[in-house]
Amino acid sequence: PPRPPAMGVHPARNETRALKSAYTPSEVDGICTKLETAAGRKAAHEGSVVNRIAAERDLLKICGAARDLLQVALGGDKEHLADVFGGDCARFHRMRSVLDTVLLDANQEDDRWNGFRKSIDTVEEILKQLGLYRPWKRGPPERIAYEVPPFLEPGAVVHLPATVEGQCPLDCLRWSVAPPLPPLLVLHPQTGEIYGRPKIGVTVPEATYVVTASNLAGSASVEVTFAVQVAPPVNLRYEHPGLRPVQIY
């Protein structure tokens, strides 16, 4: 026969705790950021069918993860769902924004995309039923950042996506940079990605470029510093006196 629960332990409460711990606000924030980044990367490749399709495949993988997370949320504790997706409803709207702004090229019937859409529709219905749905009050970008190496090698393909913090969907931002980027490097005006392929044999001294993202609510800027040249060797050392030096990169 099944063992009775231990004194002071309520099975239903344990189950509720397990459902609440199945997904966290930070986990949802991470999925939102990945969705926005992947959507921005797809938009940045509008001029290349091959790259655009590849970016779409990457986006659909993240949509599958988002769908699975939402299905856990919908099958779990509604109070926890309200805590995570309610309030200013920013997490809900960030997901909805990706669905509303991305146009798929070859995967309109993909189960991950359609399952993601169906799940977010259900989340919206629940928030409205609970009286928690709020229109998105889009604020200014609070902080933008890039992971930029100190040297970009001539002839190498460059893809440097922007990371944005704040209640501002990427599709509503406009981007600019000053001074102009080196030849054959481009700042995408809708996604903020720095991309291109510096010309082989052409070097550009180290310089600082100010990238600005703005919308109707405000703007944020960040400085990025790099040179276009082959990276020099670093950490030069000798293994043994009298032997030739070994370069460590």
JSON list of C-alpha atoms in Angstrom, two decimals:
[
{"chain": "A", "resi": 1, "resn": "PRO", "atom": "CA", "xyz": [0.00, 0.00, 0.00]},
{"chain": "A", "resi": 2, "resn": "PRO", "atom": "CA", "xyz": [1.18, 3.59, -0.61]},
{"chain": "A", "resi": 3, "resn": "ARG", "atom": "CA", "xyz": [2.94, 5.20, 2.29]},
{"chain": "A", "resi": 4, "resn": "PRO", "atom": "CA", "xyz": [1.09, 8.08, 3.96]},
{"chain": "A", "resi": 5, "resn": "PRO", "atom": "CA", "xyz": [2.68, 11.52, 3.65]},
{"chain": "A", "resi": 6, "resn": "ALA", "atom": "CA", "xyz": [5.02, 12.57, 6.42]},
{"chain": "A", "resi": 7, "resn": "MET", "atom": "CA", "xyz": [3.60, 14.66, 9.23]},
{"chain": "A", "resi": 8, "resn": "GLY", "atom": "CA", "xyz": [3.25, 18.30, 8.24]},
{"chain": "A", "resi": 9, "resn": "VAL", "atom": "CA", "xyz": [3.71, 17.62, 4.51]},
{"chain": "A", "resi": 10, "resn": "HIS", "atom": "CA", "xyz": [0.76, 18.30, 2.23]},
{"chain": "A", "resi": 11, "resn": "PRO", "atom": "CA", "xyz": [0.96, 16.52, -1.18]},
{"chain": "A", "resi": 12, "resn": "ALA", "atom": "CA", "xyz": [-0.96, 19.24, -3.04]},
{"chain": "A", "resi": 13, "resn": "ARG", "atom": "CA", "xyz": [1.32, 21.94, -1.66]},
{"chain": "A", "resi": 14, "resn": "ASN", "atom": "CA", "xyz": [4.40, 19.96, -2.67]},
{"chain": "A", "resi": 15, "resn": "GLU", "atom": "CA", "xyz": [3.01, 19.61, -6.19]},
{"chain": "A", "resi": 16, "resn": "THR", "atom": "CA", "xyz": [2.36, 23.35, -6.38]},
{"chain": "A", "resi": 17, "resn": "ARG", "atom": "CA", "xyz": [5.91, 24.12, -5.27]},
{"chain": "A", "resi": 18, "resn": "ALA", "atom": "CA", "xyz": [7.26, 21.77, -7.96]},
{"chain": "A", "resi": 19, "resn": "LEU", "atom": "CA", "xyz": [5.18, 23.44, -10.66]},
{"chain": "A", "resi": 20, "resn": "LYS", "atom": "CA", "xyz": [6.30, 26.89, -9.56]},
{"chain": "A", "resi": 21, "resn": "SER", "atom": "CA", "xyz": [9.95, 25.87, -9.64]},
{"chain": "A", "resi": 22, "resn": "ALA", "atom": "CA", "xyz": [9.57, 24.37, -13.13]},
{"chain": "A", "resi": 23, "resn": "TYR", "atom": "CA", "xyz": [10.24, 27.78, -14.69]},
{"chain": "A", "resi": 24, "resn": "THR", "atom": "CA", "xyz": [11.50, 31.05, -13.28]},
{"chain": "A", "resi": 25, "resn": "PRO", "atom": "CA", "xyz": [11.24, 34.72, -14.29]},
{"chain": "A", "resi": 26, "resn": "SER", "atom": "CA", "xyz": [14.94, 34.77, -15.17]},
{"chain": "A", "resi": 27, "resn": "GLU", "atom": "CA", "xyz": [14.48, 31.71, -17.38]},
{"chain": "A", "resi": 28, "resn": "VAL", "atom": "CA", "xyz": [11.64, 33.45, -19.23]},
{"chain": "A", "resi": 29, "resn": "ASP", "atom": "CA", "xyz": [13.75, 36.61, -19.57]},
{"chain": "A", "resi": 30, "resn": "GLY", "atom": "CA", "xyz": [16.53, 34.50, -21.08]},
{"chain": "A", "resi": 31, "resn": "ILE", "atom": "CA", "xyz": [14.16, 32.99, -23.64]},
{"chain": "A", "resi": 32, "resn": "CYS", "atom": "CA", "xyz": [12.84, 36.46, -24.52]},
{"chain": "A", "resi": 33, "resn": "THR", "atom": "CA", "xyz": [16.36, 37.77, -25.11]},
{"chain": "A", "resi": 34, "resn": "LYS", "atom": "CA", "xyz": [17.25, 34.78, -27.29]},
{"chain": "A", "resi": 35, "resn": "LEU", "atom": "CA", "xyz": [14.07, 35.23, -29.32]},
{"chain": "A", "resi": 36, "resn": "GLU", "atom": "CA", "xyz": [14.76, 38.93, -29.89]},
{"chain": "A", "resi": 37, "resn": "THR", "atom": "CA", "xyz": [18.39, 38.30, -30.81]},
{"chain": "A", "resi": 38, "resn": "ALA", "atom": "CA", "xyz": [17.48, 35.54, -33.26]},
{"chain": "A", "resi": 39, "resn": "ALA", "atom": "CA", "xyz": [14.74, 37.67, -34.80]},
{"chain": "A", "resi": 40, "resn": "GLY", "atom": "CA", "xyz": [17.19, 40.54, -35.19]},
{"chain": "A", "resi": 41, "resn": "ARG", "atom": "CA", "xyz": [19.74, 38.25, -36.82]},
{"chain": "A", "resi": 42, "resn": "LYS", "atom": "CA", "xyz": [17.15, 37.08, -39.33]},
{"chain": "A", "resi": 43, "resn": "ALA", "atom": "CA", "xyz": [16.25, 40.68, -40.16]},
{"chain": "A", "resi": 44, "resn": "ALA", "atom": "CA", "xyz": [19.93, 41.53, -40.59]},
{"chain": "A", "resi": 45, "resn": "HIS", "atom": "CA", "xyz": [20.23, 38.92, -43.37]},
{"chain": "A", "resi": 46, "resn": "GLU", "atom": "CA", "xyz": [17.40, 40.16, -45.57]},
{"chain": "A", "resi": 47, "resn": "GLY", "atom": "CA", "xyz": [19.84, 40.53, -48.45]},
{"chain": "A", "resi": 48, "resn": "SER", "atom": "CA", "xyz": [21.00, 36.91, -48.39]},
{"chain": "A", "resi": 49, "resn": "VAL", "atom": "CA", "xyz": [18.54, 34.06, -48.89]},
{"chain": "A", "resi": 50, "resn": "VAL", "atom": "CA", "xyz": [20.96, 31.40, -47.62]},
{"chain": "A", "resi": 51, "resn": "ASN", "atom": "CA", "xyz": [21.86, 33.30, -44.44]},
{"chain": "A", "resi": 52, "resn": "ARG", "atom": "CA", "xyz": [18.26, 34.31, -43.87]},
{"chain": "A", "resi": 53, "resn": "ILE", "atom": "CA", "xyz": [17.04, 30.70, -44.02]},
{"chain": "A", "resi": 54, "resn": "ALA", "atom": "CA", "xyz": [19.83, 29.62, -41.67]},
{"chain": "A", "resi": 55, "resn": "ALA", "atom": "CA", "xyz": [18.87, 32.39, -39.23]},
{"chain": "A", "resi": 56, "resn": "GLU", "atom": "CA", "xyz": [15.24, 31.29, -39.49]},
{"chain": "A", "resi": 57, "resn": "ARG", "atom": "CA", "xyz": [16.18, 27.74, -38.51]},
{"chain": "A", "resi": 58, "resn": "ASP", "atom": "CA", "xyz": [18.01, 29.08, -35.46]},
{"chain": "A", "resi": 59, "resn": "LEU", "atom": "CA", "xyz": [14.97, 31.18, -34.54]},
{"chain": "A", "resi": 60, "resn": "LEU", "atom": "CA", "xyz": [12.67, 28.17, -34.79]},
{"chain": "A", "resi": 61, "resn": "LYS", "atom": "CA", "xyz": [14.83, 26.20, -32.36]},
{"chain": "A", "resi": 62, "resn": "ILE", "atom": "CA", "xyz": [14.35, 28.94, -29.78]},
{"chain": "A", "resi": 63, "resn": "CYS", "atom": "CA", "xyz": [10.62, 29.09, -30.60]},
{"chain": "A", "resi": 64, "resn": "GLY", "atom": "CA", "xyz": [10.47, 25.39, -29.76]},
{"chain": "A", "resi": 65, "resn": "ALA", "atom": "CA", "xyz": [12.05, 26.06, -26.37]},
{"chain": "A", "resi": 66, "resn": "ALA", "atom": "CA", "xyz": [9.64, 28.96, -25.79]},
{"chain": "A", "resi": 67, "resn": "ARG", "atom": "CA", "xyz": [6.67, 26.77, -26.73]},
{"chain": "A", "resi": 68, "resn": "ASP", "atom": "CA", "xyz": [7.79, 24.05, -24.31]},
{"chain": "A", "resi": 69, "resn": "LEU", "atom": "CA", "xyz": [8.24, 26.55, -21.48]},
{"chain": "A", "resi": 70, "resn": "LEU", "atom": "CA", "xyz": [4.81, 28.07, -22.09]},
{"chain": "A", "resi": 71, "resn": "GLN", "atom": "CA", "xyz": [3.20, 24.63, -22.10]},
{"chain": "A", "resi": 72, "resn": "VAL", "atom": "CA", "xyz": [4.74, 23.99, -18.68]},
{"chain": "A", "resi": 73, "resn": "ALA", "atom": "CA", "xyz": [3.38, 27.35, -17.52]},
{"chain": "A", "resi": 74, "resn": "LEU", "atom": "CA", "xyz": [-0.10, 26.65, -18.89]},
{"chain": "A", "resi": 75, "resn": "GLY", "atom": "CA", "xyz": [-0.19, 23.21, -17.30]},
{"chain": "A", "resi": 76, "resn": "GLY", "atom": "CA", "xyz": [0.98, 24.49, -13.95]},
{"chain": "A", "resi": 77, "resn": "ASP", "atom": "CA", "xyz": [-0.05, 26.86, -11.22]},
{"chain": "A", "resi": 78, "resn": "LYS", "atom": "CA", "xyz": [-1.99, 29.84, -12.60]},
{"chain": "A", "resi": 79, "resn": "GLU", "atom": "CA", "xyz": [-0.91, 32.04, -9.70]},
{"chain": "A", "resi": 80, "resn": "HIS", "atom": "CA", "xyz": [2.71, 31.47, -10.67]},
{"chain": "A", "resi": 81, "resn": "LEU", "atom": "CA", "xyz": [1.89, 32.16, -14.33]},
{"chain": "A", "resi": 82, "resn": "ALA", "atom": "CA", "xyz": [0.28, 35.44, -13.28]},
{"chain": "A", "resi": 83, "resn": "ASP", "atom": "CA", "xyz": [3.35, 36.37, -11.21]},
{"chain": "A", "resi": 84, "resn": "VAL", "atom": "CA", "xyz": [5.74, 35.69, -14.10]},
{"chain": "A", "resi": 85, "resn": "PHE", "atom": "CA", "xyz": [3.74, 37.05, -17.04]},
{"chain": "A", "resi": 86, "resn": "GLY", "atom": "CA", "xyz": [1.52, 39.60, -15.29]},
{"chain": "A", "resi": 87, "resn": "GLY", "atom": "CA", "xyz": [2.49, 42.91, -13.75]},
{"chain": "A", "resi": 88, "resn": "ASP", "atom": "CA", "xyz": [3.46, 45.12, -16.67]},
{"chain": "A", "resi": 89, "resn": "CYS", "atom": "CA", "xyz": [3.09, 42.07, -18.97]},
{"chain": "A", "resi": 90, "resn": "ALA", "atom": "CA", "xyz": [6.50, 42.85, -20.49]},
{"chain": "A", "resi": 91, "resn": "ARG", "atom": "CA", "xyz": [7.52, 39.19, -20.81]},
{"chain": "A", "resi": 92, "resn": "PHE", "atom": "CA", "xyz": [4.29, 38.36, -22.59]},
{"chain": "A", "resi": 93, "resn": "HIS", "atom": "CA", "xyz": [4.64, 41.34, -24.94]},
{"chain": "A", "resi": 94, "resn": "ARG", "atom": "CA", "xyz": [8.28, 40.59, -25.75]},
{"chain": "A", "resi": 95, "resn": "MET", "atom": "CA", "xyz": [7.27, 37.14, -26.95]},
{"chain": "A", "resi": 96, "resn": "ARG", "atom": "CA", "xyz": [4.23, 38.46, -28.78]},
{"chain": "A", "resi": 97, "resn": "SER", "atom": "CA", "xyz": [6.34, 41.11, -30.51]},
{"chain": "A", "resi": 98, "resn": "VAL", "atom": "CA", "xyz": [8.57, 38.45, -32.10]},
{"chain": "A", "resi": 99, "resn": "LEU", "atom": "CA", "xyz": [5.54, 36.56, -33.40]},
{"chain": "A", "resi": 100, "resn": "ASP", "atom": "CA", "xyz": [3.97, 39.74, -34.77]},
{"chain": "A", "resi": 101, "resn": "THR", "atom": "CA", "xyz": [7.05, 41.16, -36.50]},
{"chain": "A", "resi": 102, "resn": "VAL", "atom": "CA", "xyz": [8.87, 38.14, -37.97]},
{"chain": "A", "resi": 103, "resn": "LEU", "atom": "CA", "xyz": [7.82, 36.87, -41.39]},
{"chain": "A", "resi": 104, "resn": "LEU", "atom": "CA", "xyz": [8.92, 33.30, -42.01]},
{"chain": "A", "resi": 105, "resn": "ASP", "atom": "CA", "xyz": [10.28, 32.43, -45.44]},
{"chain": "A", "resi": 106, "resn": "ALA", "atom": "CA", "xyz": [9.92, 28.67, -45.66]},
{"chain": "A", "resi": 107, "resn": "ASN", "atom": "CA", "xyz": [8.55, 27.35, -42.37]},
{"chain": "A", "resi": 108, "resn": "GLN", "atom": "CA", "xyz": [5.10, 28.87, -41.96]},
{"chain": "A", "resi": 109, "resn": "GLU", "atom": "CA", "xyz": [3.64, 25.49, -40.96]},
{"chain": "A", "resi": 110, "resn": "ASP", "atom": "CA", "xyz": [6.40, 24.57, -38.53]},
{"chain": "A", "resi": 111, "resn": "ASP", "atom": "CA", "xyz": [4.95, 23.08, -35.33]},
{"chain": "A", "resi": 112, "resn": "ARG", "atom": "CA", "xyz": [7.39, 25.03, -33.16]},
{"chain": "A", "resi": 113, "resn": "TRP", "atom": "CA", "xyz": [6.27, 28.37, -34.57]},
{"chain": "A", "resi": 114, "resn": "ASN", "atom": "CA", "xyz": [2.55, 27.58, -34.55]},
{"chain": "A", "resi": 115, "resn": "GLY", "atom": "CA", "xyz": [2.74, 25.91, -31.14]},
{"chain": "A", "resi": 116, "resn": "PHE", "atom": "CA", "xyz": [4.53, 28.96, -29.76]},
{"chain": "A", "resi": 117, "resn": "ARG", "atom": "CA", "xyz": [1.83, 31.23, -31.18]},
{"chain": "A", "resi": 118, "resn": "LYS", "atom": "CA", "xyz": [-1.00, 29.08, -29.84]},
{"chain": "A", "resi": 119, "resn": "SER", "atom": "CA", "xyz": [0.58, 28.97, -26.38]},
{"chain": "A", "resi": 120, "resn": "ILE", "atom": "CA", "xyz": [1.14, 32.73, -26.18]},
{"chain": "A", "resi": 121, "resn": "ASP", "atom": "CA", "xyz": [-2.48, 33.26, -27.32]},
{"chain": "A", "resi": 122, "resn": "THR", "atom": "CA", "xyz": [-3.61, 31.12, -24.40]},
{"chain": "A", "resi": 123, "resn": "VAL", "atom": "CA", "xyz": [-1.41, 33.06, -21.97]},
{"chain": "A", "resi": 124, "resn": "GLU", "atom": "CA", "xyz": [-3.07, 36.26, -23.19]},
{"chain": "A", "resi": 125, "resn": "GLU", "atom": "CA", "xyz": [-6.53, 34.77, -22.63]},
{"chain": "A", "resi": 126, "resn": "ILE", "atom": "CA", "xyz": [-5.64, 33.76, -19.07]},
{"chain": "A", "resi": 127, "resn": "LEU", "atom": "CA", "xyz": [-4.18, 37.18, -18.24]},
{"chain": "A", "resi": 128, "resn": "LYS", "atom": "CA", "xyz": [-7.36, 38.83, -19.53]},
{"chain": "A", "resi": 129, "resn": "GLN", "atom": "CA", "xyz": [-9.59, 36.42, -17.58]},
{"chain": "A", "resi": 130, "resn": "LEU", "atom": "CA", "xyz": [-7.66, 37.24, -14.41]},
{"chain": "A", "resi": 131, "resn": "GLY", "atom": "CA", "xyz": [-7.90, 40.97, -15.10]},
{"chain": "A", "resi": 132, "resn": "LEU", "atom": "CA", "xyz": [-4.09, 41.20, -15.30]},
{"chain": "A", "resi": 133, "resn": "TYR", "atom": "CA", "xyz": [-3.58, 42.02, -18.97]},
{"chain": "A", "resi": 134, "resn": "ARG", "atom": "CA", "xyz": [-1.90, 45.38, -19.57]},
{"chain": "A", "resi": 135, "resn": "PRO", "atom": "CA", "xyz": [-0.97, 47.07, -22.85]},
{"chain": "A", "resi": 136, "resn": "TRP", "atom": "CA", "xyz": [2.74, 47.38, -23.29]},
{"chain": "A", "resi": 137, "resn": "LYS", "atom": "CA", "xyz": [4.13, 50.71, -22.17]},
{"chain": "A", "resi": 138, "resn": "ARG", "atom": "CA", "xyz": [7.25, 50.82, -24.24]},
{"chain": "A", "resi": 139, "resn": "GLY", "atom": "CA", "xyz": [10.07, 52.65, -22.54]},
{"chain": "A", "resi": 140, "resn": "PRO", "atom": "CA", "xyz": [13.42, 53.83, -23.83]},
{"chain": "A", "resi": 141, "resn": "PRO", "atom": "CA", "xyz": [16.40, 51.50, -24.21]},
{"chain": "A", "resi": 142, "resn": "GLU", "atom": "CA", "xyz": [18.19, 51.48, -20.86]},
{"chain": "A", "resi": 143, "resn": "ARG", "atom": "CA", "xyz": [21.47, 49.89, -21.87]},
{"chain": "A", "resi": 144, "resn": "ILE", "atom": "CA", "xyz": [23.01, 48.46, -25.02]},
{"chain": "A", "resi": 145, "resn": "ALA", "atom": "CA", "xyz": [26.13, 46.33, -25.26]},
{"chain": "A", "resi": 146, "resn": "TYR", "atom": "CA", "xyz": [28.33, 44.46, -27.73]},
{"chain": "A", "resi": 147, "resn": "GLU", "atom": "CA", "xyz": [30.93, 41.76, -27.28]},
{"chain": "A", "resi": 148, "resn": "VAL", "atom": "CA", "xyz": [33.64, 43.16, -29.53]},
{"chain": "A", "resi": 149, "resn": "PRO", "atom": "CA", "xyz": [37.17, 41.73, -29.77]},
{"chain": "A", "resi": 150, "resn": "PRO", "atom": "CA", "xyz": [39.98, 44.30, -29.86]},
{"chain": "A", "resi": 151, "resn": "PHE", "atom": "CA", "xyz": [40.97, 43.22, -33.39]},
{"chain": "A", "resi": 152, "resn": "LEU", "atom": "CA", "xyz": [38.79, 42.41, -36.39]},
{"chain": "A", "resi": 153, "resn": "GLU", "atom": "CA", "xyz": [40.83, 40.53, -38.96]},
{"chain": "A", "resi": 154, "resn": "PRO", "atom": "CA", "xyz": [40.74, 41.76, -42.58]},
{"chain": "A", "resi": 155, "resn": "GLY", "atom": "CA", "xyz": [38.82, 39.29, -44.75]},
{"chain": "A", "resi": 156, "resn": "ALA", "atom": "CA", "xyz": [37.05, 37.63, -41.81]},
{"chain": "A", "resi": 157, "resn": "VAL", "atom": "CA", "xyz": [33.24, 37.64, -41.60]},
{"chain": "A", "resi": 158, "resn": "VAL", "atom": "CA", "xyz": [31.97, 39.83, -38.75]},
{"chain": "A", "resi": 159, "resn": "HIS", "atom": "CA", "xyz": [28.69, 39.34, -36.89]},
{"chain": "A", "resi": 160, "resn": "LEU", "atom": "CA", "xyz": [28.37, 41.40, -33.70]},
{"chain": "A", "resi": 161, "resn": "PRO", "atom": "CA", "xyz": [24.75, 41.41, -32.43]},
{"chain": "A", "resi": 162, "resn": "ALA", "atom": "CA", "xyz": [23.58, 44.08, -30.01]},
{"chain": "A", "resi": 163, "resn": "THR", "atom": "CA", "xyz": [22.16, 43.29, -26.59]},
{"chain": "A", "resi": 164, "resn": "VAL", "atom": "CA", "xyz": [19.46, 45.68, -25.37]},
{"chain": "A", "resi": 165, "resn": "GLU", "atom": "CA", "xyz": [18.01, 46.12, -21.89]},
{"chain": "A", "resi": 166, "resn": "GLY", "atom": "CA", "xyz": [14.75, 47.91, -21.22]},
{"chain": "A", "resi": 167, "resn": "GLN", "atom": "CA", "xyz": [11.09, 47.60, -22.15]},
{"chain": "A", "resi": 168, "resn": "CYS", "atom": "CA", "xyz": [11.68, 48.30, -25.80]},
{"chain": "A", "resi": 169, "resn": "PRO", "atom": "CA", "xyz": [11.20, 45.73, -28.58]},
{"chain": "A", "resi": 170, "resn": "LEU", "atom": "CA", "xyz": [14.07, 45.63, -31.04]},
{"chain": "A", "resi": 171, "resn": "ASP", "atom": "CA", "xyz": [11.76, 46.21, -34.00]},
{"chain": "A", "resi": 172, "resn": "CYS", "atom": "CA", "xyz": [10.88, 49.68, -32.63]},
{"chain": "A", "resi": 173, "resn": "LEU", "atom": "CA", "xyz": [14.48, 50.86, -32.26]},
{"chain": "A", "resi": 174, "resn": "ARG", "atom": "CA", "xyz": [16.48, 52.85, -34.77]},
{"chain": "A", "resi": 175, "resn": "TRP", "atom": "CA", "xyz": [20.26, 52.68, -34.77]},
{"chain": "A", "resi": 176, "resn": "SER", "atom": "CA", "xyz": [23.06, 55.03, -35.72]},
{"chain": "A", "resi": 177, "resn": "VAL", "atom": "CA", "xyz": [26.84, 55.18, -35.32]},
{"chain": "A", "resi": 178, "resn": "ALA", "atom": "CA", "xyz": [29.43, 57.96, -35.32]},
{"chain": "A", "resi": 179, "resn": "PRO", "atom": "CA", "xyz": [31.99, 58.22, -36.72]},
{"chain": "A", "resi": 180, "resn": "PRO", "atom": "CA", "xyz": [31.22, 55.89, -39.65]},
{"chain": "A", "resi": 181, "resn": "LEU", "atom": "CA", "xyz": [32.40, 52.30, -39.30]},
{"chain": "A", "resi": 182, "resn": "PRO", "atom": "CA", "xyz": [35.44, 51.10, -41.29]},
{"chain": "A", "resi": 183, "resn": "PRO", "atom": "CA", "xyz": [34.87, 50.20, -44.96]},
{"chain": "A", "resi": 184, "resn": "LEU", "atom": "CA", "xyz": [32.66, 47.13, -45.58]},
{"chain": "A", "resi": 185, "resn": "LEU", "atom": "CA", "xyz": [31.38, 47.09, -41.99]},
{"chain": "A", "resi": 186, "resn": "VAL", "atom": "CA", "xyz": [27.71, 48.03, -41.57]},
{"chain": "A", "resi": 187, "resn": "LEU", "atom": "CA", "xyz": [25.41, 48.88, -38.66]},
{"chain": "A", "resi": 188, "resn": "HIS", "atom": "CA", "xyz": [21.98, 47.42, -39.35]},
{"chain": "A", "resi": 189, "resn": "PRO", "atom": "CA", "xyz": [19.52, 50.31, -38.85]},
{"chain": "A", "resi": 190, "resn": "GLN", "atom": "CA", "xyz": [16.76, 48.09, -37.40]},
{"chain": "A", "resi": 191, "resn": "THR", "atom": "CA", "xyz": [18.63, 45.45, -35.35]},
{"chain": "A", "resi": 192, "resn": "GLY", "atom": "CA", "xyz": [21.85, 47.19, -34.33]},
{"chain": "A", "resi": 193, "resn": "GLU", "atom": "CA", "xyz": [24.02, 44.30, -35.49]},
{"chain": "A", "resi": 194, "resn": "ILE", "atom": "CA", "xyz": [27.49, 45.25, -36.75]},
{"chain": "A", "resi": 195, "resn": "TYR", "atom": "CA", "xyz": [28.29, 42.99, -39.66]},
{"chain": "A", "resi": 196, "resn": "GLY", "atom": "CA", "xyz": [30.31, 42.73, -42.84]},
{"chain": "A", "resi": 197, "resn": "ARG", "atom": "CA", "xyz": [33.70, 41.55, -44.05]},
{"chain": "A", "resi": 198, "resn": "PRO", "atom": "CA", "xyz": [36.62, 43.99, -43.86]},
{"chain": "A", "resi": 199, "resn": "LYS", "atom": "CA", "xyz": [38.62, 44.08, -47.07]},
{"chain": "A", "resi": 200, "resn": "ILE", "atom": "CA", "xyz": [41.67, 41.83, -47.20]},
{"chain": "A", "resi": 201, "resn": "GLY", "atom": "CA", "xyz": [44.90, 43.78, -47.03]},
{"chain": "A", "resi": 202, "resn": "VAL", "atom": "CA", "xyz": [43.31, 46.92, -45.59]},
{"chain": "A", "resi": 203, "resn": "THR", "atom": "CA", "xyz": [43.98, 47.83, -41.97]},
{"chain": "A", "resi": 204, "resn": "VAL", "atom": "CA", "xyz": [42.29, 50.50, -39.86]},
{"chain": "A", "resi": 205, "resn": "PRO", "atom": "CA", "xyz": [43.89, 51.86, -36.67]},
{"chain": "A", "resi": 206, "resn": "GLU", "atom": "CA", "xyz": [42.13, 51.42, -33.37]},
{"chain": "A", "resi": 207, "resn": "ALA", "atom": "CA", "xyz": [39.21, 53.81, -33.01]},
{"chain": "A", "resi": 208, "resn": "THR", "atom": "CA", "xyz": [36.15, 54.28, -30.83]},
{"chain": "A", "resi": 209, "resn": "TYR", "atom": "CA", "xyz": [32.67, 54.33, -32.35]},
{"chain": "A", "resi": 210, "resn": "VAL", "atom": "CA", "xyz": [29.54, 55.50, -30.53]},
{"chain": "A", "resi": 211, "resn": "VAL", "atom": "CA", "xyz": [26.48, 53.37, -31.33]},
{"chain": "A", "resi": 212, "resn": "THR", "atom": "CA", "xyz": [23.09, 54.83, -30.40]},
{"chain": "A", "resi": 213, "resn": "ALA", "atom": "CA", "xyz": [19.71, 53.08, -30.20]},
{"chain": "A", "resi": 214, "resn": "SER", "atom": "CA", "xyz": [16.62, 55.28, -29.97]},
{"chain": "A", "resi": 215, "resn": "ASN", "atom": "CA", "xyz": [12.84, 55.22, -30.00]},
{"chain": "A", "resi": 216, "resn": "LEU", "atom": "CA", "xyz": [10.13, 57.75, -29.23]},
{"chain": "A", "resi": 217, "resn": "ALA", "atom": "CA", "xyz": [10.72, 57.33, -25.49]},
{"chain": "A", "resi": 218, "resn": "GLY", "atom": "CA", "xyz": [14.45, 58.02, -25.47]},
{"chain": "A", "resi": 219, "resn": "SER", "atom": "CA", "xyz": [17.86, 56.65, -26.39]},
{"chain": "A", "resi": 220, "resn": "ALA", "atom": "CA", "xyz": [20.96, 54.89, -25.10]},
{"chain": "A", "resi": 221, "resn": "SER", "atom": "CA", "xyz": [24.52, 54.83, -26.42]},
{"chain": "A", "resi": 222, "resn": "VAL", "atom": "CA", "xyz": [27.59, 52.66, -26.05]},
{"chain": "A", "resi": 223, "resn": "GLU", "atom": "CA", "xyz": [31.20, 53.01, -27.13]},
{"chain": "A", "resi": 224, "resn": "VAL", "atom": "CA", "xyz": [32.84, 50.17, -29.06]},
{"chain": "A", "resi": 225, "resn": "THR", "atom": "CA", "xyz": [36.57, 50.20, -29.67]},
{"chain": "A", "resi": 226, "resn": "PHE", "atom": "CA", "xyz": [38.48, 47.99, -32.10]},
{"chain": "A", "resi": 227, "resn": "ALA", "atom": "CA", "xyz": [41.06, 47.96, -34.87]},
{"chain": "A", "resi": 228, "resn": "VAL", "atom": "CA", "xyz": [40.91, 46.21, -38.23]},
{"chain": "A", "resi": 229, "resn": "GLN", "atom": "CA", "xyz": [44.12, 44.22, -38.39]},
{"chain": "A", "resi": 230, "resn": "VAL", "atom": "CA", "xyz": [45.57, 40.80, -37.71]},
{"chain": "A", "resi": 231, "resn": "ALA", "atom": "CA", "xyz": [45.79, 40.28, -33.96]},
{"chain": "A", "resi": 232, "resn": "PRO", "atom": "CA", "xyz": [49.40, 40.42, -32.73]},
{"chain": "A", "resi": 233, "resn": "PRO", "atom": "CA", "xyz": [50.89, 37.51, -30.79]},
{"chain": "A", "resi": 234, "resn": "VAL", "atom": "CA", "xyz": [50.62, 37.74, -27.02]},
{"chain": "A", "resi": 235, "resn": "ASN", "atom": "CA", "xyz": [52.28, 36.13, -24.00]},
{"chain": "A", "resi": 236, "resn": "LEU", "atom": "CA", "xyz": [55.60, 35.46, -25.71]},
{"chain": "A", "resi": 237, "resn": "ARG", "atom": "CA", "xyz": [57.80, 33.22, -23.55]},
{"chain": "A", "resi": 238, "resn": "TYR", "atom": "CA", "xyz": [60.76, 30.86, -23.74]},
{"chain": "A", "resi": 239, "resn": "GLU", "atom": "CA", "xyz": [60.44, 27.20, -22.83]},
{"chain": "A", "resi": 240, "resn": "HIS", "atom": "CA", "xyz": [64.16, 26.88, -22.15]},
{"chain": "A", "resi": 241, "resn": "PRO", "atom": "CA", "xyz": [67.23, 29.10, -22.41]},
{"chain": "A", "resi": 242, "resn": "GLY", "atom": "CA", "xyz": [68.71, 28.92, -25.87]},
{"chain": "A", "resi": 243, "resn": "LEU", "atom": "CA", "xyz": [65.53, 27.63, -27.54]},
{"chain": "A", "resi": 244, "resn": "ARG", "atom": "CA", "xyz": [63.42, 29.60, -29.97]},
{"chain": "A", "resi": 245, "resn": "PRO", "atom": "CA", "xyz": [60.44, 31.48, -28.51]},
{"chain": "A", "resi": 246, "resn": "VAL", "atom": "CA", "xyz": [56.99, 29.92, -28.42]},
{"chain": "A", "resi": 247, "resn": "GLN", "atom": "CA", "xyz": [54.01, 32.10, -29.27]},
{"chain": "A", "resi": 248, "resn": "ILE", "atom": "CA", "xyz": [50.87, 31.61, -27.21]},
{"chain": "A", "resi": 249, "resn": "TYR", "atom": "CA", "xyz": [47.70, 33.14, -28.60]}
]
